[in-house]
Amino acid sequence: MKKSSFSSKVGLIMAAAGGAVGLGNIWKFPYIAGENGGGAFLLVYLLCVLLFGMPLLITEFMIGKRSGKSTYGAFRALSGTTHWQWMSWLCVFTAMVIMGFYFVVTGWCFNYLIEALTNVFHGMDASALAEHFRVVNGNLPRMIGFGVLPVLLTAAVLWFDVNKGIERLSKILMPLLLLMMILMAGRVLMLDGSNIGMQFFFQFDYTKITPHVVMEAMGQCFFSLSIGLGALITYGAYMPKGQNVLAASVQVIVLDTLVAIMAGVIIFPAVFAFGVSPEQGPQLVFVVLPAVLEQMSFAWLSSVLFFGLLCIAALTSTISLMEVAVAFVCEATAASRHPLNRRKSVCLVAALAVVLMILCIVFPAIFDLSDQLTAGFTMPLTALCISIFVGWVLPKSGAGSVLRNTTGLKRRVGQVYLFFLRWIVPLIILMVFLNGLGL
Ligand code: TRP
């Protein structure tokens, strides 16, 4: 991305929402919710979004808007020292680790798109689809090929700087994805037994809320909203001057949450109608969705359209992830003896992403570990540091009020926001960490 701002306020929101809405909503949310008690998870998740998703989103936007820099320069510019530089390292580290497994799943989506095109799923029931996933996933060369494809596409977008095109494209395609999901939900709700799934997803059973559920919900909140690795700092830097940070944050959050809930409304009724387990993990949506699509009128067209849109939703997210690393490499090497320009940085980051992606495919344990390490540890840790940095460290040097002025928050709202950022966010994250350590 150039050092220019987005063409319009809607453009920024669409780009940020396009980065936020991705596999986290459609692939990860349903399977994590399925493993963690359905309704109980949904409730805790929504609380997480309100209690710290919102304040952190605002904070990342405003760090970017105020400093006009991406992660590497932003902490230094705001604090006036290099003491906080290591936070940007934590951010890129997280971005790289997420890319590793995210490209694997994006590869699955591309594989399913190609198979939808050739009508492979026709006549398969849920158990045949589960077996199909196992076979496809066991074919390593194929999986690696399909993983490399989105890496190349993402790198190409960053290389040619065609973000404007992507921005325009996602303005049309993201609403289309939502429309498609509404149609699918409508079809699913007509299936026999779908009401059991709705109960599973919407009935809050308090006894199912365990510390583990809270931890998973927190991680999912970071992952889905794209907070905790500075991705939104970069977007904040491109914010048009007059944009209201609060309004932008609310819109991104509402869109992101809506898509996640929609995914749940499609998956869970279908899970119970087809008699499969909601607790089968990462393969869940790849077993259920093709079966749902087979039930739609114009099944072939619906499948192709849906998986096509899913691939694009995934790509807008990988673009935002890779941009974090690319911008970091450019800025970090700029003053060194071997500065890397944008294109060299893209090559470097893409090559690294391919290596990580292959590791995730060959060693499933690394796939799981990458996910747990980021959603369960490095993202909350970064968020904790950001909340301390902006909530406690900056105000001392008088920068706090400047920051608040940047966001244009009304006095009252500003106070509530600051209270959440200083107290609620760090305390909840600390509690979850202490619990994780078994204390
Ligand atoms: N939020 C995206 C999703 O739900 C994933 C993602 C894209 C992301 N960019 C990010 C997560 C930056 C964390 C940080 O699929």
Short mmCIF file of C-alpha atoms in Angstrom, two decimals, residues 10-367:
data_model
loop_
_atom_site.label_atom_id
_atom_site.label_comp_id
_atom_site.label_asym_id
_atom_site.label_seq_id
_atom_site.Cartn_x
_atom_site.Cartn_y
_atom_site.Cartn_z
CA VAL A 10 -16.62 3.45 3.11
CA GLY A 11 -13.50 2.22 1.38
CA LEU A 12 -11.56 2.08 4.61
CA ILE A 13 -14.33 0.31 6.44
CA MET A 14 -14.73 -2.20 3.63
CA ALA A 15 -11.00 -2.86 3.51
CA ALA A 16 -10.75 -3.24 7.28
CA ALA A 17 -13.88 -5.36 7.36
CA GLY A 18 -12.59 -7.38 4.41
CA GLY A 19 -9.45 -8.11 6.40
CA ALA A 20 -11.49 -8.97 9.47
CA VAL A 21 -14.07 -11.13 7.74
CA GLY A 22 -12.39 -14.29 6.62
CA LEU A 23 -11.81 -17.88 7.54
CA GLY A 24 -11.95 -16.84 11.18
CA ASN A 25 -15.66 -16.22 10.81
CA ILE A 26 -16.69 -18.97 8.45
CA TRP A 27 -14.23 -21.77 9.21
CA LYS A 28 -12.90 -21.22 12.71
CA PHE A 29 -15.85 -19.73 14.54
CA PRO A 30 -18.26 -22.63 13.89
CA TYR A 31 -15.77 -25.34 14.75
CA ILE A 32 -14.54 -23.68 17.95
CA ALA A 33 -18.13 -22.96 18.98
CA GLY A 34 -19.02 -26.57 18.23
CA GLU A 35 -16.22 -27.83 20.45
CA ASN A 36 -17.05 -25.44 23.27
CA GLY A 37 -20.72 -25.90 23.95
CA GLY A 38 -22.44 -23.83 21.23
CA GLY A 39 -24.59 -21.24 22.98
CA ALA A 40 -22.31 -20.89 25.97
CA PHE A 41 -19.44 -20.08 23.65
CA LEU A 42 -21.50 -17.59 21.67
CA LEU A 43 -22.42 -15.69 24.81
CA VAL A 44 -18.85 -15.50 26.09
CA TYR A 45 -17.65 -14.57 22.63
CA LEU A 46 -20.06 -11.65 22.37
CA LEU A 47 -18.99 -10.45 25.80
CA CYS A 48 -15.35 -10.60 24.74
CA VAL A 49 -16.11 -8.55 21.64
CA LEU A 50 -17.79 -5.85 23.73
CA LEU A 51 -15.44 -5.83 26.69
CA PHE A 52 -12.11 -5.80 24.96
CA GLY A 53 -12.56 -6.30 21.23
CA MET A 54 -14.08 -2.86 20.91
CA PRO A 55 -11.58 -0.88 23.03
CA LEU A 56 -8.63 -2.61 21.39
CA LEU A 57 -9.92 -2.06 17.89
CA ILE A 58 -10.33 1.64 18.64
CA THR A 59 -6.84 1.73 20.12
CA GLU A 60 -5.14 0.10 17.16
CA PHE A 61 -6.92 2.39 14.72
CA MET A 62 -5.92 5.41 16.68
CA ILE A 63 -2.27 4.40 17.06
CA GLY A 64 -2.14 4.17 13.28
CA LYS A 65 -4.08 7.34 12.62
CA ARG A 66 -2.01 9.34 15.07
CA SER A 67 1.41 8.08 14.03
CA GLY A 68 0.67 7.62 10.34
CA LYS A 69 3.00 4.62 10.46
CA SER A 70 2.74 0.86 10.49
CA THR A 71 3.83 -1.23 13.47
CA TYR A 72 7.58 -0.75 13.14
CA GLY A 73 7.48 3.03 13.24
CA ALA A 74 4.29 3.60 15.21
CA PHE A 75 5.43 2.64 18.71
CA ARG A 76 8.63 4.59 18.30
CA ALA A 77 6.88 7.64 16.90
CA LEU A 78 4.33 7.74 19.72
CA SER A 79 6.64 7.02 22.64
CA GLY A 80 9.57 8.99 21.32
CA THR A 81 11.86 6.16 22.42
CA THR A 82 12.88 2.77 21.11
CA HIS A 83 11.84 0.99 24.34
CA TRP A 84 8.68 -0.30 22.74
CA GLN A 85 10.23 -1.43 19.49
CA TRP A 86 10.11 -5.09 20.49
CA MET A 87 6.33 -4.95 20.29
CA SER A 88 6.55 -4.66 16.53
CA TRP A 89 8.69 -7.82 16.47
CA LEU A 90 5.99 -9.62 18.40
CA CYS A 91 3.47 -8.39 15.83
CA VAL A 92 5.37 -9.67 12.79
CA PHE A 93 6.15 -12.92 14.53
CA THR A 94 2.43 -13.46 15.12
CA ALA A 95 1.56 -12.44 11.57
CA MET A 96 4.03 -14.96 10.14
CA VAL A 97 2.86 -17.82 12.36
CA ILE A 98 -0.79 -17.14 11.52
CA MET A 99 0.06 -17.01 7.82
CA GLY A 100 1.52 -20.50 8.05
CA PHE A 101 -1.74 -22.21 8.94
CA TYR A 102 -4.04 -19.63 7.33
CA PHE A 103 -2.59 -20.41 3.92
CA VAL A 104 -3.19 -24.11 4.52
CA VAL A 105 -6.88 -23.51 5.16
CA THR A 106 -7.10 -21.05 2.26
CA GLY A 107 -5.61 -23.86 0.18
CA TRP A 108 -8.43 -26.15 1.33
CA CYS A 109 -10.90 -23.50 0.14
CA PHE A 110 -9.27 -23.33 -3.28
CA ASN A 111 -9.29 -27.09 -3.49
CA TYR A 112 -12.99 -27.11 -2.70
CA LEU A 113 -13.65 -24.38 -5.25
CA ILE A 114 -11.99 -26.42 -8.00
CA GLU A 115 -13.89 -29.52 -6.91
CA ALA A 116 -17.16 -27.59 -6.83
CA LEU A 117 -16.45 -26.50 -10.41
CA THR A 118 -16.06 -30.11 -11.48
CA ASN A 119 -19.11 -31.17 -9.48
CA VAL A 120 -17.20 -33.63 -7.28
CA PHE A 121 -19.58 -33.30 -4.33
CA HIS A 122 -22.66 -34.35 -6.24
CA GLY A 123 -24.48 -37.14 -4.43
CA MET A 124 -22.08 -37.23 -1.46
CA ASP A 125 -23.62 -37.32 2.01
CA ALA A 126 -21.95 -36.00 5.14
CA SER A 127 -20.05 -39.19 5.91
CA ALA A 128 -18.78 -39.46 2.33
CA LEU A 129 -17.69 -35.83 2.60
CA ALA A 130 -15.82 -36.53 5.85
CA GLU A 131 -13.99 -39.37 4.14
CA HIS A 132 -13.35 -37.11 1.14
CA PHE A 133 -11.76 -34.47 3.36
CA ARG A 134 -9.51 -37.09 4.92
CA VAL A 135 -8.34 -38.33 1.52
CA VAL A 136 -7.77 -34.86 0.10
CA ASN A 137 -5.95 -33.73 3.19
CA GLY A 138 -3.73 -36.80 3.09
CA ASN A 139 -2.51 -35.93 -0.40
CA LEU A 140 0.49 -33.81 0.56
CA PRO A 141 1.69 -32.67 -2.88
CA ARG A 142 -1.84 -31.58 -3.75
CA MET A 143 -2.25 -29.71 -0.47
CA ILE A 144 1.09 -27.98 -0.87
CA GLY A 145 0.15 -26.96 -4.41
CA PHE A 146 -3.13 -25.52 -3.24
CA GLY A 147 -1.37 -23.75 -0.38
CA VAL A 148 1.20 -22.13 -2.66
CA LEU A 149 -1.53 -20.75 -4.93
CA PRO A 150 -2.98 -18.25 -2.41
CA VAL A 151 0.54 -17.25 -1.29
CA LEU A 152 1.32 -16.31 -4.89
CA LEU A 153 -1.99 -14.49 -5.34
CA THR A 154 -1.49 -12.53 -2.13
CA ALA A 155 2.08 -11.69 -3.03
CA ALA A 156 0.94 -10.56 -6.47
CA VAL A 157 -1.58 -8.16 -4.97
CA LEU A 158 1.04 -6.61 -2.72
CA TRP A 159 3.65 -6.63 -5.49
CA PHE A 160 1.53 -4.77 -8.04
CA ASP A 161 0.00 -2.57 -5.41
CA VAL A 162 -3.48 -3.32 -6.70
CA ASN A 163 -5.09 -2.69 -3.35
CA LYS A 164 -7.35 -0.10 -4.89
CA GLY A 165 -8.73 -2.83 -7.10
CA ILE A 166 -9.18 -5.13 -4.15
CA GLU A 167 -10.88 -2.35 -2.23
CA ARG A 168 -13.33 -1.83 -5.05
CA LEU A 169 -13.83 -5.55 -5.54
CA SER A 170 -14.53 -6.30 -1.90
CA LYS A 171 -17.10 -3.52 -1.79
CA ILE A 172 -19.19 -5.62 -4.16
CA LEU A 173 -18.18 -9.13 -3.18
CA MET A 174 -18.46 -8.98 0.60
CA PRO A 175 -22.15 -8.00 0.54
CA LEU A 176 -22.66 -10.76 -2.02
CA LEU A 177 -21.08 -13.27 0.37
CA LEU A 178 -23.43 -12.15 3.11
CA LEU A 179 -26.42 -12.48 0.79
CA MET A 180 -25.31 -15.95 -0.23
CA MET A 181 -25.03 -16.92 3.43
CA ILE A 182 -28.52 -15.62 4.15
CA LEU A 183 -29.90 -17.78 1.34
CA MET A 184 -28.04 -20.81 2.68
CA ALA A 185 -29.33 -20.18 6.19
CA GLY A 186 -32.85 -20.00 4.80
CA ARG A 187 -32.41 -23.35 3.09
CA VAL A 188 -30.85 -24.98 6.14
CA LEU A 189 -33.65 -23.88 8.41
CA MET A 190 -36.12 -25.81 6.26
CA LEU A 191 -34.29 -29.10 6.91
CA ASP A 192 -35.83 -31.60 9.31
CA GLY A 193 -34.21 -31.41 12.73
CA SER A 194 -32.69 -27.99 12.15
CA ASN A 195 -34.33 -26.63 15.30
CA ILE A 196 -32.04 -28.78 17.46
CA GLY A 197 -29.09 -26.99 15.91
CA MET A 198 -30.63 -23.60 16.58
CA GLN A 199 -31.10 -24.60 20.20
CA PHE A 200 -27.50 -25.78 20.40
CA PHE A 201 -26.26 -22.47 19.06
CA PHE A 202 -28.59 -20.05 20.84
CA GLN A 203 -29.40 -21.70 24.14
CA PHE A 204 -27.07 -20.40 26.82
CA ASP A 205 -26.26 -23.17 29.21
CA TYR A 206 -24.35 -21.48 32.00
CA THR A 207 -22.96 -24.74 33.33
CA LYS A 208 -20.97 -25.11 30.12
CA ILE A 209 -19.01 -21.90 30.67
CA THR A 210 -15.58 -23.08 31.83
CA PRO A 211 -12.24 -21.25 31.96
CA HIS A 212 -11.33 -23.16 28.84
CA VAL A 213 -14.37 -21.79 27.00
CA VAL A 214 -13.44 -18.25 28.08
CA MET A 215 -9.90 -18.70 26.83
CA GLU A 216 -11.02 -20.05 23.48
CA ALA A 217 -13.56 -17.24 23.09
CA MET A 218 -10.93 -14.64 23.86
CA GLY A 219 -8.51 -16.08 21.31
CA GLN A 220 -11.25 -16.28 18.72
CA CYS A 221 -12.19 -12.66 19.37
CA PHE A 222 -8.61 -11.51 18.68
CA PHE A 223 -8.32 -13.67 15.62
CA SER A 224 -11.64 -12.75 14.08
CA LEU A 225 -11.42 -9.00 14.66
CA SER A 226 -7.78 -8.98 13.49
CA ILE A 227 -6.57 -7.35 16.68
CA GLY A 228 -3.41 -8.04 18.61
CA LEU A 229 -0.83 -7.85 15.86
CA GLY A 230 -1.04 -4.34 14.58
CA ALA A 231 -2.86 -5.10 11.35
CA LEU A 232 -5.34 -2.32 12.09
CA ILE A 233 -2.56 0.09 12.98
CA THR A 234 -1.63 -0.05 9.32
CA TYR A 235 -5.22 0.64 8.29
CA GLY A 236 -5.48 3.45 10.82
CA ALA A 237 -2.46 5.04 9.16
CA TYR A 238 -4.41 5.18 5.92
CA MET A 239 -7.53 6.63 7.52
CA PRO A 240 -8.95 9.74 5.85
CA LYS A 241 -8.63 12.75 8.11
CA GLY A 242 -12.27 13.28 8.98
CA GLN A 243 -13.05 9.67 9.75
CA ASN A 244 -14.60 8.94 13.10
CA VAL A 245 -12.65 6.14 14.75
CA LEU A 246 -15.49 5.02 16.97
CA ALA A 247 -17.98 4.75 14.11
CA ALA A 248 -15.47 2.87 11.95
CA SER A 249 -14.75 0.42 14.79
CA VAL A 250 -18.41 -0.22 15.47
CA GLN A 251 -19.08 -0.90 11.80
CA VAL A 252 -16.21 -3.32 11.44
CA ILE A 253 -17.26 -5.15 14.60
CA VAL A 254 -20.92 -5.40 13.60
CA LEU A 255 -20.07 -6.73 10.14
CA ASP A 256 -17.57 -9.24 11.48
CA THR A 257 -19.89 -10.52 14.19
CA LEU A 258 -22.82 -10.74 11.80
CA VAL A 259 -20.89 -12.98 9.42
CA ALA A 260 -19.75 -15.24 12.26
CA ILE A 261 -23.29 -15.64 13.60
CA MET A 262 -24.56 -16.27 10.10
CA ALA A 263 -21.98 -19.05 9.71
CA GLY A 264 -23.22 -20.58 12.96
CA VAL A 265 -26.83 -20.37 11.79
CA ILE A 266 -25.87 -22.30 8.67
CA ILE A 267 -23.57 -24.87 10.23
CA PHE A 268 -25.31 -26.00 13.42
CA PRO A 269 -28.82 -26.70 12.11
CA ALA A 270 -27.15 -28.58 9.23
CA VAL A 271 -24.91 -30.51 11.63
CA PHE A 272 -27.90 -31.87 13.51
CA ALA A 273 -30.06 -32.37 10.43
CA PHE A 274 -27.30 -34.44 8.78
CA GLY A 275 -26.51 -36.27 12.01
CA VAL A 276 -22.82 -35.37 12.22
CA SER A 277 -20.86 -34.31 15.31
CA PRO A 278 -20.42 -30.59 16.01
CA GLU A 279 -17.14 -31.43 17.74
CA GLN A 280 -15.07 -32.70 14.84
CA GLY A 281 -12.67 -29.78 14.69
CA PRO A 282 -11.11 -27.98 11.73
CA GLN A 283 -12.78 -30.17 9.11
CA LEU A 284 -16.31 -29.30 10.30
CA VAL A 285 -17.32 -26.72 7.71
CA PHE A 286 -15.70 -28.65 4.87
CA VAL A 287 -17.86 -31.64 5.72
CA VAL A 288 -21.07 -29.72 6.27
CA LEU A 289 -21.05 -26.87 3.73
CA PRO A 290 -20.81 -28.91 0.52
CA ALA A 291 -23.72 -31.01 1.77
CA VAL A 292 -25.76 -27.87 2.46
CA LEU A 293 -24.93 -26.48 -0.97
CA GLU A 294 -26.03 -29.73 -2.60
CA GLN A 295 -29.48 -29.08 -1.13
CA MET A 296 -29.80 -25.63 -2.70
CA SER A 297 -31.55 -25.00 -5.96
CA PHE A 298 -28.93 -24.47 -8.69
CA ALA A 299 -26.60 -26.60 -6.56
CA TRP A 300 -23.62 -26.40 -8.88
CA LEU A 301 -23.84 -22.64 -9.30
CA SER A 302 -24.41 -22.13 -5.58
CA SER A 303 -21.38 -24.21 -4.64
CA VAL A 304 -19.09 -22.49 -7.11
CA LEU A 305 -20.33 -19.08 -6.06
CA PHE A 306 -20.01 -19.81 -2.36
CA PHE A 307 -16.52 -21.33 -2.47
CA GLY A 308 -15.42 -18.60 -4.86
CA LEU A 309 -16.55 -15.93 -2.43
CA LEU A 310 -14.97 -17.81 0.46
CA CYS A 311 -11.64 -17.86 -1.36
CA ILE A 312 -11.86 -14.12 -1.93
CA ALA A 313 -12.80 -13.49 1.70
CA ALA A 314 -9.75 -15.52 2.71
CA LEU A 315 -7.52 -13.62 0.30
CA THR A 316 -8.53 -10.20 1.61
CA SER A 317 -7.46 -11.47 5.03
CA THR A 318 -4.15 -12.93 3.86
CA ILE A 319 -3.46 -9.61 2.15
CA SER A 320 -3.85 -7.75 5.43
CA LEU A 321 -1.68 -10.31 7.25
CA MET A 322 1.10 -10.25 4.71
CA GLU A 323 1.01 -6.46 4.54
CA VAL A 324 1.93 -6.32 8.24
CA ALA A 325 5.10 -8.31 7.60
CA VAL A 326 5.97 -6.57 4.33
CA ALA A 327 5.59 -3.07 5.77
CA PHE A 328 7.70 -4.15 8.74
CA VAL A 329 10.53 -5.49 6.59
CA CYS A 330 10.55 -2.34 4.44
CA GLU A 331 10.60 0.04 7.38
CA ALA A 332 12.98 -1.98 9.49
CA THR A 333 15.60 -2.32 6.78
CA ALA A 334 15.18 1.20 5.40
CA ALA A 335 17.98 2.67 7.52
CA SER A 336 20.24 -0.35 7.30
CA ARG A 337 23.07 -1.05 4.87
CA HIS A 338 20.86 -3.45 2.90
CA PRO A 339 17.48 -1.77 2.60
CA LEU A 340 14.85 -4.00 1.07
CA ASN A 341 12.37 -2.30 -1.18
CA ARG A 342 8.75 -3.26 -1.27
CA ARG A 343 9.08 -5.94 -3.91
CA LYS A 344 12.08 -7.62 -2.31
CA SER A 345 10.22 -7.61 0.99
CA VAL A 346 7.23 -9.25 -0.66
CA CYS A 347 9.48 -12.03 -2.02
CA LEU A 348 11.12 -12.58 1.33
CA VAL A 349 7.88 -12.71 3.28
CA ALA A 350 6.15 -14.92 0.70
CA ALA A 351 9.06 -17.38 0.70
CA LEU A 352 8.95 -17.58 4.47
CA ALA A 353 5.18 -18.05 4.36
CA VAL A 354 5.56 -20.96 1.95
CA VAL A 355 8.05 -22.66 4.27
CA LEU A 356 5.77 -22.23 7.28
CA MET A 357 2.77 -23.36 5.30
CA ILE A 358 4.54 -26.55 4.22
CA LEU A 359 5.58 -27.24 7.81
CA CYS A 360 1.94 -26.93 8.87
CA ILE A 361 0.87 -29.37 6.18
CA VAL A 362 3.56 -31.97 6.80
CA PHE A 363 3.34 -31.79 10.60
CA PRO A 364 -0.28 -31.42 11.78
CA ALA A 365 1.07 -30.75 15.28
CA ILE A 366 2.66 -27.53 14.00
CA PHE A 367 -0.68 -26.52 12.50
#
